[in-house]
Short mmCIF file of C-alpha atoms in Angstrom, two decimals:
data_model
loop_
_atom_site.label_atom_id
_atom_site.label_comp_id
_atom_site.label_asym_id
_atom_site.label_seq_id
_atom_site.Cartn_x
_atom_site.Cartn_y
_atom_site.Cartn_z
CA UNK A 3 45.73 -97.18 111.72
CA UNK A 4 45.56 -95.84 114.92
CA UNK A 5 47.66 -92.53 113.87
CA UNK A 6 45.53 -92.06 111.38
CA UNK A 7 42.40 -92.18 113.18
CA UNK A 8 44.31 -90.12 115.52
CA UNK A 9 45.12 -87.19 113.19
CA UNK A 10 41.49 -87.70 112.18
CA UNK A 11 40.07 -86.68 115.15
CA UNK A 12 42.66 -83.73 115.95
CA UNK A 13 41.79 -82.31 112.13
CA UNK A 14 37.77 -82.52 113.10
CA UNK A 15 38.54 -80.93 116.33
CA UNK A 16 40.72 -77.73 115.45
CA UNK A 17 38.30 -77.32 112.20
CA UNK A 18 35.80 -77.38 114.94
CA UNK A 19 37.38 -75.30 117.88
CA UNK A 20 38.50 -72.44 114.30
CA UNK A 21 34.15 -72.16 114.03
CA UNK A 22 33.58 -71.92 117.88
CA UNK A 23 32.03 -67.96 116.99
CA UNK A 24 30.16 -69.12 113.94
CA UNK A 25 28.79 -72.70 115.92
CA UNK A 26 27.70 -70.07 118.43
CA UNK A 27 26.28 -67.60 116.18
CA UNK A 28 24.25 -70.42 115.08
CA UNK A 29 23.14 -71.28 118.50
CA UNK A 30 21.94 -67.68 119.38
CA UNK A 31 19.71 -67.82 116.24
CA UNK A 32 18.18 -71.13 117.50
CA UNK A 33 17.27 -69.69 120.31
CA UNK A 34 15.64 -66.69 119.19
CA UNK A 35 13.52 -68.57 117.49
CA UNK A 36 11.40 -69.49 120.37
CA UNK A 37 9.44 -72.53 119.67
CA UNK A 38 7.08 -73.84 122.52
CA UNK A 39 5.58 -77.45 122.23
CA UNK A 40 2.18 -76.09 120.90
CA UNK A 41 2.78 -73.51 118.93
CA UNK A 42 2.88 -74.80 115.32
CA UNK A 43 3.97 -71.48 113.63
CA UNK A 44 6.62 -70.52 115.86
CA UNK A 45 8.14 -73.94 115.02
CA UNK A 46 7.32 -73.67 111.21
CA UNK A 47 10.24 -70.51 111.67
CA UNK A 48 12.99 -72.75 113.31
CA UNK A 49 12.32 -75.78 111.44
CA UNK A 50 12.65 -73.76 107.48
CA UNK A 51 15.61 -71.79 109.58
CA UNK A 52 17.51 -75.09 109.90
CA UNK A 53 15.86 -76.85 106.49
CA UNK A 54 17.76 -74.07 104.59
CA UNK A 55 20.78 -74.70 106.38
CA UNK A 56 21.08 -78.51 105.76
CA UNK A 57 20.40 -77.33 101.80
CA UNK A 58 23.47 -75.00 102.31
CA UNK A 59 24.90 -78.36 102.93
CA UNK A 60 23.27 -81.10 99.96
CA UNK A 61 20.33 -82.34 101.88
CA UNK A 62 16.99 -83.08 100.93
CA UNK A 63 14.97 -81.62 103.21
CA UNK A 64 10.78 -82.15 103.61
CA UNK A 65 8.84 -80.71 106.25
CA UNK A 66 6.00 -82.54 107.34
CA UNK A 67 3.69 -80.49 109.51
CA UNK A 68 1.54 -81.68 111.96
CA UNK A 69 -2.43 -81.00 112.84
CA UNK A 70 -1.44 -80.01 116.45
CA UNK A 71 2.00 -79.32 116.66
CA UNK A 72 4.57 -78.07 113.68
CA UNK A 73 5.57 -81.24 112.49
CA UNK A 74 9.40 -82.64 112.16
CA UNK A 75 11.30 -82.45 109.22
CA UNK A 76 13.42 -85.09 107.29
CA UNK A 77 16.60 -84.14 105.93
CA UNK A 78 18.86 -87.23 103.92
CA UNK A 79 22.29 -86.32 101.00
CA UNK A 80 20.62 -85.30 97.60
CA UNK A 81 23.00 -87.44 96.02
CA UNK A 82 23.92 -90.72 97.82
CA UNK A 83 24.19 -93.95 97.60
CA UNK A 84 21.08 -95.93 97.69
CA UNK A 85 22.69 -99.45 98.71
CA UNK A 86 24.38 -97.91 101.37
CA UNK A 87 23.15 -98.02 105.11
CA UNK A 88 22.20 -95.51 106.91
CA UNK A 89 22.35 -93.46 110.52
CA UNK A 90 20.08 -91.51 111.73
CA UNK A 91 20.60 -88.90 113.82
CA UNK A 92 17.56 -87.26 115.90
CA UNK A 93 16.93 -84.06 117.30
CA UNK A 94 13.43 -81.79 118.78
CA UNK A 95 13.43 -78.00 118.13
CA UNK A 96 10.27 -78.02 120.79
CA UNK A 97 11.02 -76.14 124.50
CA UNK A 98 8.96 -76.33 127.59
CA UNK A 99 9.56 -72.51 127.25
CA UNK A 100 6.53 -70.06 126.40
CA UNK A 101 6.82 -67.26 123.91
CA UNK A 102 8.25 -63.75 125.10
CA UNK A 103 10.40 -65.87 127.45
CA UNK A 104 13.70 -64.05 126.58
CA UNK A 105 12.08 -60.88 127.13
CA UNK A 106 12.45 -62.33 131.36
CA UNK A 107 15.01 -65.16 130.72
CA UNK A 108 17.68 -63.36 127.69
CA UNK A 109 20.32 -65.36 125.95
CA UNK A 110 23.05 -64.89 127.83
CA UNK A 111 27.02 -65.79 127.97
CA UNK A 112 29.25 -65.56 131.13
CA UNK A 113 32.53 -66.77 130.60
CA UNK A 114 32.24 -70.39 129.31
CA UNK A 115 28.33 -70.54 130.04
CA UNK A 116 25.86 -69.77 127.89
CA UNK A 117 22.42 -69.72 129.54
CA UNK A 118 19.15 -69.68 128.05
CA UNK A 119 15.72 -71.09 127.26
CA UNK A 120 16.25 -73.86 125.19
CA UNK A 121 19.97 -74.09 125.23
CA UNK A 122 20.88 -77.34 127.02
CA UNK A 123 17.54 -79.01 126.20
CA UNK A 124 18.09 -79.23 122.75
CA UNK A 125 19.26 -76.35 120.71
CA UNK A 126 22.40 -77.08 121.14
CA UNK A 127 22.63 -80.43 120.01
CA UNK A 128 20.89 -79.82 116.36
CA UNK A 129 23.67 -77.32 115.56
CA UNK A 130 25.66 -79.86 116.43
CA UNK A 131 24.61 -82.20 113.76
CA UNK A 132 24.49 -79.08 111.28
CA UNK A 133 28.67 -78.60 112.19
CA UNK A 134 29.30 -82.40 112.76
CA UNK A 135 28.65 -82.41 109.01
CA UNK A 136 30.38 -79.23 108.26
CA UNK A 137 33.71 -79.94 109.63
CA UNK A 138 33.87 -83.71 107.76
CA UNK A 139 32.80 -82.06 104.89
CA UNK A 140 35.48 -79.08 104.99
CA UNK A 141 38.06 -82.35 105.67
CA UNK A 142 36.57 -83.86 102.58
CA UNK A 143 36.10 -87.24 104.96
CA UNK A 144 33.56 -90.16 103.50
CA UNK A 145 30.76 -90.76 105.76
CA UNK A 146 30.23 -94.71 105.38
CA UNK A 147 26.48 -94.99 106.22
CA UNK A 148 24.39 -92.11 104.56
CA UNK A 149 23.61 -89.47 107.52
CA UNK A 150 19.61 -89.32 107.48
CA UNK A 151 18.21 -86.48 110.08
CA UNK A 152 14.92 -86.47 111.66
CA UNK A 153 13.85 -83.35 113.70
CA UNK A 154 10.50 -83.07 115.32
CA UNK A 155 8.57 -80.71 117.48
CA UNK A 156 6.84 -82.45 119.90
CA UNK A 157 8.82 -84.64 121.69
CA UNK A 158 8.44 -82.58 125.22
CA UNK A 159 5.03 -83.80 124.95
CA UNK A 160 5.47 -87.35 124.22
CA UNK A 161 6.50 -87.25 120.83
CA UNK A 162 2.78 -88.53 119.46
CA UNK A 163 2.83 -86.97 116.16
CA UNK A 164 6.30 -87.84 115.22
CA UNK A 165 6.64 -91.38 116.70
CA UNK A 166 5.58 -92.63 113.35
CA UNK A 167 7.92 -91.49 111.35
CA UNK A 168 10.54 -91.79 114.15
CA UNK A 169 10.00 -95.90 114.03
CA UNK A 170 9.23 -96.24 109.98
CA UNK A 171 13.40 -94.31 110.01
CA UNK A 172 14.68 -96.52 113.09
CA UNK A 173 13.60 -99.73 110.86
CA UNK A 174 15.92 -98.93 107.92
CA UNK A 175 18.75 -97.43 110.09
CA UNK A 176 21.90 -99.44 111.43
CA UNK A 177 22.19 -96.74 114.12
CA UNK A 178 20.67 -93.86 115.53
CA UNK A 179 22.15 -90.94 117.40
CA UNK A 180 20.00 -89.16 119.93
CA UNK A 181 20.91 -85.54 120.60
CA UNK A 182 19.92 -84.78 123.75
CA UNK A 183 21.72 -83.30 126.38
CA UNK A 184 24.15 -85.44 128.19
CA UNK A 185 24.12 -86.20 132.28
CA UNK A 186 24.79 -84.10 134.68
CA UNK A 187 28.47 -81.50 134.53
CA UNK A 188 30.51 -84.72 134.04
CA UNK A 189 28.46 -85.40 130.82
CA UNK A 190 27.60 -89.23 131.21
CA UNK A 191 26.54 -90.89 127.90
CA UNK A 192 22.66 -91.67 128.06
CA UNK A 193 22.76 -95.51 127.46
CA UNK A 194 19.45 -96.65 129.06
CA UNK A 195 16.10 -95.03 130.33
CA UNK A 196 13.53 -95.46 132.95
CA UNK A 197 10.13 -95.98 130.04
CA UNK A 198 7.18 -93.87 130.99
CA UNK A 199 3.71 -94.16 131.41
CA UNK A 200 0.40 -92.14 132.15
CA UNK A 201 -2.90 -93.95 133.73
CA UNK A 202 -6.30 -92.02 134.76
CA UNK A 203 -8.41 -93.49 137.57
CA UNK A 204 -11.40 -92.11 137.27
CA UNK A 205 -14.09 -92.72 140.38
CA UNK A 206 -17.64 -92.56 140.04
CA UNK A 207 -19.32 -92.25 143.74
CA UNK A 208 -23.24 -91.42 144.96
CA UNK A 209 -23.68 -87.81 144.77
CA UNK A 210 -25.59 -87.27 149.11
CA UNK A 211 -25.75 -84.09 151.33
CA UNK A 212 -23.09 -84.18 153.88
CA UNK A 213 -25.18 -82.52 156.70
CA UNK A 214 -29.10 -84.92 156.07
CA UNK A 215 -28.40 -87.44 154.35
CA UNK A 216 -24.36 -88.82 154.20
CA UNK A 217 -24.93 -92.06 154.36
CA UNK A 218 -27.04 -92.02 151.01
CA UNK A 219 -23.91 -91.14 149.19
CA UNK A 220 -21.12 -93.18 148.20
CA UNK A 221 -18.15 -90.42 148.10
CA UNK A 222 -15.80 -90.84 145.11
CA UNK A 223 -12.76 -89.29 146.92
CA UNK A 224 -12.95 -92.05 149.86
CA UNK A 225 -12.38 -94.64 147.25
CA UNK A 226 -9.90 -92.76 145.79
CA UNK A 227 -7.81 -92.53 148.69
CA UNK A 228 -7.45 -95.72 149.09
CA UNK A 229 -7.15 -96.37 145.05
CA UNK A 230 -3.81 -94.12 145.85
CA UNK A 231 -2.27 -96.14 148.56
CA UNK A 232 -2.73 -99.93 146.37
CA UNK A 233 -1.15 -97.80 143.78
CA UNK A 234 2.19 -95.81 145.57
CA UNK A 235 2.72 -99.85 146.86
CA UNK A 236 3.95 -100.33 144.23
CA UNK A 237 6.49 -98.59 144.05
CA UNK A 238 10.24 -100.72 144.39
CA UNK A 239 13.06 -98.27 144.34
CA UNK A 240 15.17 -100.84 144.21
CA UNK A 241 14.20 -102.38 140.97
CA UNK A 242 13.62 -99.05 139.32
CA UNK A 243 9.91 -99.09 139.53
CA UNK A 244 8.47 -95.36 140.32
CA UNK A 245 4.68 -95.11 140.76
CA UNK A 246 3.47 -91.40 141.23
CA UNK A 247 0.27 -90.08 141.56
CA UNK A 248 1.00 -86.37 140.26
CA UNK A 249 -2.82 -84.89 140.10
CA UNK A 250 -6.10 -85.31 141.90
CA UNK A 251 -8.88 -83.61 141.24
CA UNK A 252 -12.88 -84.37 142.85
CA UNK A 253 -15.50 -82.80 144.30
CA UNK A 254 -18.00 -80.28 143.22
CA UNK A 255 -18.84 -78.87 147.04
CA UNK A 256 -17.38 -78.67 150.80
CA UNK A 257 -21.26 -80.18 151.69
CA UNK A 258 -22.00 -82.83 148.82
CA UNK A 259 -20.41 -86.77 149.19
CA UNK A 260 -18.28 -86.47 146.08
CA UNK A 261 -20.06 -87.77 143.21
CA UNK A 262 -17.16 -88.42 140.71
CA UNK A 263 -12.67 -88.15 141.68
CA UNK A 264 -9.33 -88.44 139.16
CA UNK A 265 -6.12 -89.13 139.71
CA UNK A 266 -3.09 -88.88 136.99
CA UNK A 267 -0.53 -91.25 137.95
CA UNK A 268 2.80 -91.54 136.37
CA UNK A 269 4.98 -94.54 136.14
CA UNK A 270 9.04 -95.51 135.42
CA UNK A 271 10.41 -98.74 135.05
CA UNK A 272 13.91 -99.78 133.70
CA UNK A 273 12.31 -103.16 131.62
CA UNK A 274 9.66 -104.24 129.74
CA UNK A 275 8.96 -106.96 132.28
CA UNK A 276 8.11 -104.43 134.62
CA UNK A 277 6.14 -102.36 132.63
CA UNK A 278 3.74 -104.99 131.56
CA UNK A 279 3.57 -106.03 135.34
CA UNK A 280 3.05 -102.52 136.60
CA UNK A 281 0.43 -101.88 133.71
CA UNK A 282 -1.44 -105.10 135.10
CA UNK A 283 -1.56 -104.50 138.30
CA UNK A 284 -3.07 -100.50 137.67
CA UNK A 285 -5.68 -101.84 135.13
CA UNK A 286 -6.90 -104.52 137.81
CA UNK A 287 -7.55 -101.99 140.21
CA UNK A 288 -10.96 -102.92 141.78
CA UNK A 289 -13.34 -100.69 144.59
CA UNK A 290 -12.56 -101.12 147.78
CA UNK A 291 -16.14 -99.33 148.98
CA UNK A 292 -19.93 -100.73 147.68
CA UNK A 293 -21.60 -98.95 145.41
CA UNK A 294 -18.47 -96.89 143.28
CA UNK A 295 -17.15 -97.25 140.18
CA UNK A 296 -12.86 -97.03 139.09
CA UNK A 297 -12.45 -96.69 135.30
CA UNK A 298 -8.18 -97.33 134.34
CA UNK A 299 -7.30 -96.23 131.12
CA UNK A 300 -3.60 -95.88 129.76
CA UNK A 301 -0.55 -97.22 129.43
CA UNK A 302 2.79 -96.87 129.12
CA UNK A 303 3.45 -94.10 126.47
CA UNK A 304 7.55 -94.88 125.80
CA UNK A 305 9.35 -98.35 126.62
CA UNK A 306 12.16 -98.42 128.93
CA UNK A 307 15.74 -97.94 126.64
CA UNK A 308 17.26 -101.15 127.70
CA UNK A 309 21.00 -101.96 127.93
CA UNK A 310 20.73 -104.16 123.44
CA UNK A 311 23.72 -105.65 122.21
CA UNK A 312 23.63 -102.63 119.82
CA UNK A 313 23.45 -100.06 122.18
CA UNK A 314 25.85 -101.60 124.05
CA UNK A 315 27.89 -101.76 121.01
CA UNK A 316 27.06 -97.57 120.58
CA UNK A 317 28.10 -96.59 124.02
CA UNK A 318 31.51 -98.96 123.53
CA UNK A 319 32.07 -96.87 119.93
CA UNK A 320 31.85 -94.03 121.92
CA UNK A 321 34.25 -94.33 125.05
CA UNK A 322 36.72 -95.32 122.09
CA UNK A 323 36.30 -92.21 119.77
CA UNK A 324 36.11 -89.59 122.91
CA UNK A 325 39.30 -91.00 123.96
CA UNK A 326 40.43 -88.97 121.16
CA UNK A 327 39.45 -86.50 122.72
CA UNK A 328 40.18 -86.39 125.47
CA UNK A 329 37.44 -87.23 127.24
CA UNK A 330 37.20 -89.91 129.21
CA UNK A 331 33.58 -90.59 129.16
CA UNK A 332 31.19 -92.44 131.41
CA UNK A 333 27.56 -93.70 131.15
CA UNK A 334 24.17 -93.33 133.17
CA UNK A 335 20.54 -94.28 132.86
CA UNK A 336 17.80 -90.90 132.62
CA UNK A 337 15.12 -91.49 134.52
CA UNK A 338 13.26 -89.40 131.75
CA UNK A 339 11.93 -90.52 128.09
CA UNK A 340 12.87 -89.14 124.76
CA UNK A 341 12.70 -90.84 121.07
CA UNK A 342 16.03 -93.11 122.13
CA UNK A 343 13.31 -95.09 123.69
CA UNK A 344 11.42 -95.31 120.89
CA UNK A 345 14.27 -96.32 118.15
CA UNK A 346 15.99 -98.60 120.38
CA UNK A 347 13.27 -101.02 120.73
CA UNK A 348 14.71 -101.71 115.91
CA UNK A 349 18.05 -100.55 116.07
CA UNK A 350 21.23 -99.91 118.07
CA UNK A 351 20.67 -96.25 119.97
CA UNK A 352 22.92 -93.93 121.88
CA UNK A 353 22.01 -90.81 123.62
CA UNK A 354 23.11 -87.86 125.16
CA UNK A 355 25.54 -86.56 122.12
CA UNK A 356 24.03 -82.99 123.46
CA UNK A 357 26.68 -80.71 125.54
CA UNK A 358 27.03 -80.57 128.84
CA UNK A 359 25.34 -78.27 130.53
CA UNK A 360 22.97 -78.11 133.45
CA UNK A 361 19.01 -76.80 134.26
CA UNK A 362 17.27 -78.69 131.59
CA UNK A 363 13.44 -77.09 131.77
CA UNK A 364 14.88 -74.86 134.40
CA UNK A 365 15.41 -71.28 134.89
CA UNK A 366 19.28 -72.23 135.19
CA UNK A 367 20.29 -73.85 131.94
CA UNK A 368 22.94 -73.87 130.18
CA UNK A 369 25.85 -75.51 128.35
CA UNK A 370 29.61 -75.44 129.00
CA UNK A 371 31.07 -73.45 126.18
CA UNK A 372 34.16 -75.40 125.89
CA UNK A 373 32.34 -78.54 125.69
CA UNK A 374 30.55 -77.25 122.97
CA UNK A 375 33.67 -78.13 120.05
CA UNK A 376 34.42 -81.55 121.62
CA UNK A 377 31.36 -82.84 121.82
CA UNK A 378 30.31 -81.78 118.21
CA UNK A 379 33.69 -83.27 117.26
CA UNK A 380 32.79 -86.71 119.13
CA UNK A 381 29.31 -86.63 117.26
CA UNK A 382 31.57 -86.86 114.06
CA UNK A 383 33.89 -89.74 115.01
CA UNK A 384 30.83 -91.28 115.50
CA UNK A 385 29.10 -90.38 112.44
CA UNK A 386 32.36 -91.84 110.91
CA UNK A 387 32.50 -95.20 112.40
CA UNK A 388 32.02 -97.90 110.06
CA UNK A 389 29.08 -99.99 110.65
CA UNK A 390 29.67 -102.61 113.03
CA UNK A 391 32.67 -100.82 114.06
CA UNK A 392 33.32 -101.01 118.17
#
């Protein structure tokens, strides 16, 4: 059995290495189809391009448009055994880069590095889904679980329009593979992610002339400064809890006691319990000065992706499959959120299965091309694993 598994791994990797140019051309096309999160028209184009490629592989595809974004693409094989369990692959086509970024930040190949907007985060991951399926098909291998694919166009802005679809699919799938890029230049898989919360604190004060009647006013800015100190005190770095006041605004003029101020707060936690506790603390904040009001709204939008039993099973599976490809995989906890935070609530989830590189959302965004076929082969082997195999 071991020799057969090794033979399959070698066959998949060789198949993908023989298609490196084809993979690179496909990725170049994806990157050339610029697709910022808030530009539905551009997203329709890239989702159509991906759908056409999946149709060639014998997939049924459905594009569900969004109200403010391009929506999402759902795909599954046209011919499938309805009694067979399913596995879910999730990617996102939206990027943080504005249209025409390629004019000042062109796609560039330099040795074994390919750089460009969206190449690492995460159009390489989408390419891997397509070519993992092609490799399996070319070698006449049978997937034990039906592959279901969802590509959304709003992940970078919280997956608000696609989240309900992601939840529905996660509830009925045996496992989920998230094609976000791995962490760091060693390509660590993401086995846990912090939960992410957003809170808005609005302070209502009382305006007065700063020179003539300052004592008749109640400064919303001064009150907000007290609130910021209380928020900062909630940080607990040892527990992985961060509370960051990232935006502040307020006041109407230098000579007026500020009647209103506002702060936007970013919260990160490692587990649900801490998220609930911090949420309660923030929502319970009270004014410290007389004649002011404090209004708070928000909550944890993306719950933490924790070390569940199912998630640990998939990590052990990936570790074993990676060794067949010469990979000594490591795991890590990511400070940011992804759609894996959502799927992990309902099914076994493994994140960071994209291609190793660096520079997500930065000018030096790139992938390492020698890792491209290897990480694609890893995905193929994970897709070929039997249900419950660890």
